Amino acid sequence: MKIYDFALAPNPRRLRIFVAEKGLKIPTEQVDIFSGQNRTPEMLKKNPAGGLPVMELDDGTHLAESVAICRYLESLHPEPNLMGKNSREQAEIEMWNRRVELGLFGAAGRAFQHTNELFKARLKQFPEYGETQRETTRQQLQWLDAQIGNKSFIAGDRFTIADITAEVAVDFAAQMAGVAVDPALKNLARWHQSVSSRPSAKA
C-alpha cells in the first residue's frame, strides 16, 4: 500500500491528517502538482482525473479522491472512529463534511484558481469571479463561526473527518486564497486553535 501525495495541496493533507489520527504508517511518494507530474501518462493511468491523493493498493489497483480513500481506511481500521459508528452518526458527519466542502472549501479553491498565477496556463481565469469567491469564503467563515457556537467539534461530540475537512479548508483559505480567519470570529478561532494543536495537524 502506498499513497501518492503532494505536501502543498489541501486534499492530500486531508488524507495525511486522517491517516495520522488513525495511527497508521503508510508509505508516501511525492508527486509535484505544480510541475504537472500528476498529469503524466503514468499517473493518469492510476487516476484518469489527474488529481491527488491516489492510493495504490497491494493488488496494484488504485483509489482516488481523499474522502473515498478515508472511507476505505475507516472500514479497515474502524478505531478511532472518524466517520460515524452507526447510520445516524454517519449521516450527520457526512452532512457537515459536505457543507464545509461545498461551501468553504469550494469557494476558497475557486478564489485560488482564478487569481493565482499558477493556474494561468491551466484554465481560463476570471479574476473578478475569483474576488467574488474570496468574499464568499469570508461569508462561509462567518457562517461556520455561527454554526460552531460553543461546540468543541463540527459534527457531534468528538473529532471527525468533518473537523479535518474544515481544518484544511480554513488553512487553505488563509494560505492560498488570501482569506484569513477574522479574529472577531471567536468560535471559529477557538475551534481552529484546538484542532491545530492536535499532533495530526502537522501531518
PDB file of C-alpha atoms in Angstrom:
ATOM      1  CA  MET A   1       0.000   0.000   0.000  1.00  0.00           C
ATOM      2  CA  LYS A   2       1.300   3.459  -0.941  1.00  0.00           C
ATOM      3  CA  ILE A   3      -0.069   6.990  -1.147  1.00  0.00           C
ATOM      4  CA  TYR A   4       0.846   9.385  -3.944  1.00  0.00           C
ATOM      5  CA  ASP A   5       0.977  12.692  -2.130  1.00  0.00           C
ATOM      6  CA  PHE A   6       1.840  16.367  -2.592  1.00  0.00           C
ATOM      7  CA  ALA A   7       2.787  18.217   0.569  1.00  0.00           C
ATOM      8  CA  LEU A   8       1.423  21.616  -0.519  1.00  0.00           C
ATOM      9  CA  ALA A   9      -2.026  20.526  -1.727  1.00  0.00           C
ATOM     10  CA  PRO A  10      -5.095  20.530   0.544  1.00  0.00           C
ATOM     11  CA  ASN A  11      -6.723  17.203  -0.337  1.00  0.00           C
ATOM     12  CA  PRO A  12      -3.543  15.177   0.187  1.00  0.00           C
ATOM     13  CA  ARG A  13      -3.198  16.966   3.530  1.00  0.00           C
ATOM     14  CA  ARG A  14      -6.732  15.949   4.444  1.00  0.00           C
ATOM     15  CA  LEU A  15      -5.771  12.317   3.899  1.00  0.00           C
ATOM     16  CA  ARG A  16      -2.488  12.704   5.796  1.00  0.00           C
ATOM     17  CA  ILE A  17      -4.345  14.065   8.842  1.00  0.00           C
ATOM     18  CA  PHE A  18      -6.839  11.209   8.656  1.00  0.00           C
ATOM     19  CA  VAL A  19      -4.040   8.635   8.445  1.00  0.00           C
ATOM     20  CA  ALA A  20      -2.232  10.284  11.371  1.00  0.00           C
ATOM     21  CA  GLU A  21      -5.392  10.259  13.507  1.00  0.00           C
ATOM     22  CA  LYS A  22      -5.724   6.540  12.788  1.00  0.00           C
ATOM     23  CA  GLY A  23      -2.124   5.990  13.855  1.00  0.00           C
ATOM     24  CA  LEU A  24      -1.317   4.315  10.537  1.00  0.00           C
ATOM     25  CA  LYS A  25       2.047   4.239   8.794  1.00  0.00           C
ATOM     26  CA  ILE A  26       1.583   4.218   5.017  1.00  0.00           C
ATOM     27  CA  PRO A  27       4.497   4.948   2.664  1.00  0.00           C
ATOM     28  CA  THR A  28       4.099   8.037   0.501  1.00  0.00           C
ATOM     29  CA  GLU A  29       5.580   9.226  -2.769  1.00  0.00           C
ATOM     30  CA  GLN A  30       5.630  12.916  -3.600  1.00  0.00           C
ATOM     31  CA  VAL A  31       4.137  13.934  -6.957  1.00  0.00           C
ATOM     32  CA  ASP A  32       4.671  17.610  -7.816  1.00  0.00           C
ATOM     33  CA  ILE A  33       1.375  19.108  -8.960  1.00  0.00           C
ATOM     34  CA  PHE A  34       2.993  22.464  -9.727  1.00  0.00           C
ATOM     35  CA  SER A  35       5.258  20.931 -12.370  1.00  0.00           C
ATOM     36  CA  GLY A  36       2.479  18.724 -13.746  1.00  0.00           C
ATOM     37  CA  GLN A  37       3.818  15.367 -12.539  1.00  0.00           C
ATOM     38  CA  ASN A  38       0.275  14.368 -11.591  1.00  0.00           C
ATOM     39  CA  ARG A  39      -0.741  14.532 -15.263  1.00  0.00           C
ATOM     40  CA  THR A  40       1.948  12.356 -16.787  1.00  0.00           C
ATOM     41  CA  PRO A  41       0.705   9.285 -18.702  1.00  0.00           C
ATOM     42  CA  GLU A  42       1.936   7.084 -15.847  1.00  0.00           C
ATOM     43  CA  MET A  43      -0.065   8.985 -13.204  1.00  0.00           C
ATOM     44  CA  LEU A  44      -3.148   9.282 -15.417  1.00  0.00           C
ATOM     45  CA  LYS A  45      -3.224   5.503 -15.603  1.00  0.00           C
ATOM     46  CA  LYS A  46      -3.511   5.498 -11.824  1.00  0.00           C
ATOM     47  CA  ASN A  47      -6.091   8.308 -11.717  1.00  0.00           C
ATOM     48  CA  PRO A  48      -7.610   9.464 -15.015  1.00  0.00           C
ATOM     49  CA  ALA A  49      -8.968  12.580 -13.276  1.00  0.00           C
ATOM     50  CA  GLY A  50      -5.383  13.698 -12.644  1.00  0.00           C
ATOM     51  CA  GLY A  51      -5.826  14.660  -9.013  1.00  0.00           C
ATOM     52  CA  LEU A  52      -4.117  13.749  -5.771  1.00  0.00           C
ATOM     53  CA  PRO A  53      -4.076  11.900  -3.455  1.00  0.00           C
ATOM     54  CA  VAL A  54      -4.067   8.442  -5.001  1.00  0.00           C
ATOM     55  CA  MET A  55      -3.708   5.253  -3.001  1.00  0.00           C
ATOM     56  CA  GLU A  56      -2.060   2.221  -4.561  1.00  0.00           C
ATOM     57  CA  LEU A  57      -3.375  -0.999  -3.027  1.00  0.00           C
ATOM     58  CA  ASP A  58      -1.408  -4.188  -2.530  1.00  0.00           C
ATOM     59  CA  ASP A  59      -3.035  -5.775  -5.591  1.00  0.00           C
ATOM     60  CA  GLY A  60      -1.813  -2.945  -7.832  1.00  0.00           C
ATOM     61  CA  THR A  61      -5.176  -1.196  -8.188  1.00  0.00           C
ATOM     62  CA  HIS A  62      -5.748   2.423  -7.238  1.00  0.00           C
ATOM     63  CA  LEU A  63      -8.223   4.539  -5.312  1.00  0.00           C
ATOM     64  CA  ALA A  64      -8.524   8.301  -5.759  1.00  0.00           C
ATOM     65  CA  GLU A  65     -10.457  11.126  -4.040  1.00  0.00           C
ATOM     66  CA  SER A  66      -9.438  11.844  -0.474  1.00  0.00           C
ATOM     67  CA  VAL A  67     -12.762  11.111   1.226  1.00  0.00           C
ATOM     68  CA  ALA A  68     -13.176   7.841  -0.705  1.00  0.00           C
ATOM     69  CA  ILE A  69      -9.730   6.737   0.455  1.00  0.00           C
ATOM     70  CA  CYS A  70     -10.585   7.772   4.015  1.00  0.00           C
ATOM     71  CA  ARG A  71     -13.752   5.698   3.864  1.00  0.00           C
ATOM     72  CA  TYR A  72     -11.749   2.682   2.705  1.00  0.00           C
ATOM     73  CA  LEU A  73      -9.253   3.099   5.546  1.00  0.00           C
ATOM     74  CA  GLU A  74     -12.081   3.582   8.053  1.00  0.00           C
ATOM     75  CA  SER A  75     -13.529   0.224   7.035  1.00  0.00           C
ATOM     76  CA  LEU A  76     -10.162  -1.459   7.591  1.00  0.00           C
ATOM     77  CA  HIS A  77      -9.337   0.433  10.794  1.00  0.00           C
ATOM     78  CA  PRO A  78     -12.625   1.464  12.450  1.00  0.00           C
ATOM     79  CA  GLU A  79     -10.983   2.893  15.584  1.00  0.00           C
ATOM     80  CA  PRO A  80     -10.597   5.661  16.402  1.00  0.00           C
ATOM     81  CA  ASN A  81     -13.846   6.271  14.589  1.00  0.00           C
ATOM     82  CA  LEU A  82     -13.813   9.331  12.343  1.00  0.00           C
ATOM     83  CA  MET A  83     -16.796   8.779  10.031  1.00  0.00           C
ATOM     84  CA  GLY A  84     -19.626   7.559  12.266  1.00  0.00           C
ATOM     85  CA  LYS A  85     -20.362   4.455  14.326  1.00  0.00           C
ATOM     86  CA  ASN A  86     -23.939   3.977  13.120  1.00  0.00           C
ATOM     87  CA  SER A  87     -26.168   5.168  10.297  1.00  0.00           C
ATOM     88  CA  ARG A  88     -27.310   8.322  12.133  1.00  0.00           C
ATOM     89  CA  GLU A  89     -23.778   9.358  13.050  1.00  0.00           C
ATOM     90  CA  GLN A  90     -22.527   8.607   9.566  1.00  0.00           C
ATOM     91  CA  ALA A  91     -25.241  10.776   8.039  1.00  0.00           C
ATOM     92  CA  GLU A  92     -24.615  13.626  10.494  1.00  0.00           C
ATOM     93  CA  ILE A  93     -20.868  13.620   9.880  1.00  0.00           C
ATOM     94  CA  GLU A  94     -21.337  13.344   6.123  1.00  0.00           C
ATOM     95  CA  MET A  95     -23.801  16.257   6.195  1.00  0.00           C
ATOM     96  CA  TRP A  96     -21.303  18.540   7.915  1.00  0.00           C
ATOM     97  CA  ASN A  97     -18.388  17.335   5.850  1.00  0.00           C
ATOM     98  CA  ARG A  98     -20.282  18.141   2.648  1.00  0.00           C
ATOM     99  CA  ARG A  99     -21.428  21.532   3.930  1.00  0.00           C
ATOM    100  CA  VAL A 100     -17.847  22.547   4.633  1.00  0.00           C
ATOM    101  CA  GLU A 101     -16.513  21.015   1.431  1.00  0.00           C
ATOM    102  CA  LEU A 102     -19.071  22.529  -0.935  1.00  0.00           C
ATOM    103  CA  GLY A 103     -19.226  25.872   0.855  1.00  0.00           C
ATOM    104  CA  LEU A 104     -15.948  26.988   2.399  1.00  0.00           C
ATOM    105  CA  PHE A 105     -13.517  24.589   0.712  1.00  0.00           C
ATOM    106  CA  GLY A 106     -15.086  25.083  -2.715  1.00  0.00           C
ATOM    107  CA  ALA A 107     -15.146  28.880  -2.538  1.00  0.00           C
ATOM    108  CA  ALA A 108     -11.530  29.062  -1.347  1.00  0.00           C
ATOM    109  CA  GLY A 109     -10.472  26.742  -4.158  1.00  0.00           C
ATOM    110  CA  ARG A 110     -12.205  28.852  -6.805  1.00  0.00           C
ATOM    111  CA  ALA A 111     -10.691  32.039  -5.405  1.00  0.00           C
ATOM    112  CA  PHE A 112      -7.237  30.470  -5.610  1.00  0.00           C
ATOM    113  CA  GLN A 113      -7.704  29.080  -9.121  1.00  0.00           C
ATOM    114  CA  HIS A 114      -8.981  32.322 -10.605  1.00  0.00           C
ATOM    115  CA  THR A 115      -6.467  34.708  -9.022  1.00  0.00           C
ATOM    116  CA  ASN A 116      -3.200  32.767  -8.793  1.00  0.00           C
ATOM    117  CA  GLU A 117      -0.517  32.826 -11.495  1.00  0.00           C
ATOM    118  CA  LEU A 118      -0.113  29.069 -11.203  1.00  0.00           C
ATOM    119  CA  PHE A 119      -3.415  28.495 -12.982  1.00  0.00           C
ATOM    120  CA  LYS A 120      -2.969  30.953 -15.853  1.00  0.00           C
ATOM    121  CA  ALA A 121      -1.833  28.234 -18.242  1.00  0.00           C
ATOM    122  CA  ARG A 122      -4.278  25.632 -16.890  1.00  0.00           C
ATOM    123  CA  LEU A 123      -7.684  27.299 -17.133  1.00  0.00           C
ATOM    124  CA  LYS A 124      -9.360  30.461 -18.366  1.00  0.00           C
ATOM    125  CA  GLN A 125      -9.196  32.681 -15.331  1.00  0.00           C
ATOM    126  CA  PHE A 126     -11.815  35.236 -14.374  1.00  0.00           C
ATOM    127  CA  PRO A 127     -10.101  37.388 -11.734  1.00  0.00           C
ATOM    128  CA  GLU A 128     -13.278  39.285 -10.863  1.00  0.00           C
ATOM    129  CA  TYR A 129     -15.022  35.978 -10.214  1.00  0.00           C
ATOM    130  CA  GLY A 130     -12.059  34.967  -8.068  1.00  0.00           C
ATOM    131  CA  GLU A 131     -12.568  38.092  -5.971  1.00  0.00           C
ATOM    132  CA  THR A 132     -16.246  37.297  -5.534  1.00  0.00           C
ATOM    133  CA  GLN A 133     -15.213  33.848  -4.332  1.00  0.00           C
ATOM    134  CA  ARG A 134     -12.924  35.454  -1.768  1.00  0.00           C
ATOM    135  CA  GLU A 135     -15.940  37.295  -0.453  1.00  0.00           C
ATOM    136  CA  THR A 136     -17.924  34.053  -0.464  1.00  0.00           C
ATOM    137  CA  THR A 137     -15.091  32.465   1.506  1.00  0.00           C
ATOM    138  CA  ARG A 138     -15.365  35.220   4.117  1.00  0.00           C
ATOM    139  CA  GLN A 139     -19.115  34.664   4.328  1.00  0.00           C
ATOM    140  CA  GLN A 140     -18.607  30.931   4.727  1.00  0.00           C
ATOM    141  CA  LEU A 141     -16.165  31.506   7.579  1.00  0.00           C
ATOM    142  CA  GLN A 142     -18.749  33.713   9.289  1.00  0.00           C
ATOM    143  CA  TRP A 143     -21.417  31.048   8.774  1.00  0.00           C
ATOM    144  CA  LEU A 144     -19.166  28.344  10.182  1.00  0.00           C
ATOM    145  CA  ASP A 145     -18.400  30.500  13.216  1.00  0.00           C
ATOM    146  CA  ALA A 146     -22.121  30.767  13.920  1.00  0.00           C
ATOM    147  CA  GLN A 147     -22.681  27.048  13.440  1.00  0.00           C
ATOM    148  CA  ILE A 148     -19.843  26.076  15.767  1.00  0.00           C
ATOM    149  CA  GLY A 149     -21.131  28.271  18.571  1.00  0.00           C
ATOM    150  CA  ASN A 150     -19.791  26.853  21.822  1.00  0.00           C
ATOM    151  CA  LYS A 151     -19.296  23.336  20.420  1.00  0.00           C
ATOM    152  CA  SER A 152     -15.907  21.642  20.572  1.00  0.00           C
ATOM    153  CA  PHE A 153     -16.289  19.878  17.231  1.00  0.00           C
ATOM    154  CA  ILE A 154     -18.017  20.409  13.904  1.00  0.00           C
ATOM    155  CA  ALA A 155     -20.201  17.283  13.985  1.00  0.00           C
ATOM    156  CA  GLY A 156     -21.116  15.514  17.196  1.00  0.00           C
ATOM    157  CA  ASP A 157     -19.144  15.199  20.398  1.00  0.00           C
ATOM    158  CA  ARG A 158     -15.751  14.107  19.049  1.00  0.00           C
ATOM    159  CA  PHE A 159     -13.177  14.872  16.385  1.00  0.00           C
ATOM    160  CA  THR A 160     -14.247  13.540  12.951  1.00  0.00           C
ATOM    161  CA  ILE A 161     -13.492  13.898   9.272  1.00  0.00           C
ATOM    162  CA  ALA A 162     -15.736  16.974   9.286  1.00  0.00           C
ATOM    163  CA  ASP A 163     -13.190  18.674  11.567  1.00  0.00           C
ATOM    164  CA  ILE A 164     -10.374  17.538   9.283  1.00  0.00           C
ATOM    165  CA  THR A 165     -12.064  18.974   6.207  1.00  0.00           C
ATOM    166  CA  ALA A 166     -12.816  22.242   7.991  1.00  0.00           C
ATOM    167  CA  GLU A 167      -9.286  22.493   9.392  1.00  0.00           C
ATOM    168  CA  VAL A 168      -7.748  22.005   5.950  1.00  0.00           C
ATOM    169  CA  ALA A 169     -10.247  24.403   4.341  1.00  0.00           C
ATOM    170  CA  VAL A 170      -9.585  27.175   6.881  1.00  0.00           C
ATOM    171  CA  ASP A 171      -5.819  26.816   6.475  1.00  0.00           C
ATOM    172  CA  PHE A 172      -6.085  26.667   2.675  1.00  0.00           C
ATOM    173  CA  ALA A 173      -8.261  29.796   2.642  1.00  0.00           C
ATOM    174  CA  ALA A 174      -5.657  31.685   4.676  1.00  0.00           C
ATOM    175  CA  GLN A 175      -2.509  30.405   2.984  1.00  0.00           C
ATOM    176  CA  MET A 176      -3.581  30.091  -0.664  1.00  0.00           C
ATOM    177  CA  ALA A 177      -6.758  32.142  -1.144  1.00  0.00           C
ATOM    178  CA  GLY A 178      -5.731  35.126   0.974  1.00  0.00           C
ATOM    179  CA  VAL A 179      -8.656  34.937   3.407  1.00  0.00           C
ATOM    180  CA  ALA A 180      -7.524  34.549   6.999  1.00  0.00           C
ATOM    181  CA  VAL A 181      -9.932  33.979   9.871  1.00  0.00           C
ATOM    182  CA  ASP A 182     -11.173  37.296  11.254  1.00  0.00           C
ATOM    183  CA  PRO A 183     -10.211  37.406  14.974  1.00  0.00           C
ATOM    184  CA  ALA A 184     -13.761  38.605  15.635  1.00  0.00           C
ATOM    185  CA  LEU A 185     -14.953  35.101  14.741  1.00  0.00           C
ATOM    186  CA  LYS A 186     -14.184  33.865  18.227  1.00  0.00           C
ATOM    187  CA  ASN A 187     -15.954  30.487  17.995  1.00  0.00           C
ATOM    188  CA  LEU A 188     -14.113  29.583  14.814  1.00  0.00           C
ATOM    189  CA  ALA A 189     -10.799  30.849  16.177  1.00  0.00           C
ATOM    190  CA  ARG A 190     -11.208  28.806  19.384  1.00  0.00           C
ATOM    191  CA  TRP A 191     -12.115  25.651  17.456  1.00  0.00           C
ATOM    192  CA  HIS A 192      -9.276  26.176  14.953  1.00  0.00           C
ATOM    193  CA  GLN A 193      -6.706  26.648  17.708  1.00  0.00           C
ATOM    194  CA  SER A 194      -7.907  23.433  19.328  1.00  0.00           C
ATOM    195  CA  VAL A 195      -7.771  21.241  16.211  1.00  0.00           C
ATOM    196  CA  SER A 196      -4.472  22.808  15.106  1.00  0.00           C
ATOM    197  CA  SER A 197      -2.899  21.756  18.404  1.00  0.00           C
ATOM    198  CA  ARG A 198      -3.511  18.067  17.658  1.00  0.00           C
ATOM    199  CA  PRO A 199      -0.367  16.205  16.543  1.00  0.00           C
ATOM    200  CA  SER A 200      -2.116  15.179  13.318  1.00  0.00           C
ATOM    201  CA  ALA A 201      -2.285  18.820  12.189  1.00  0.00           C
ATOM    202  CA  LYS A 202       1.427  18.632  11.375  1.00  0.00           C
ATOM    203  CA  ALA A 203       0.995  15.598   9.128  1.00  0.00           C
TER     204      ALA A 203
END
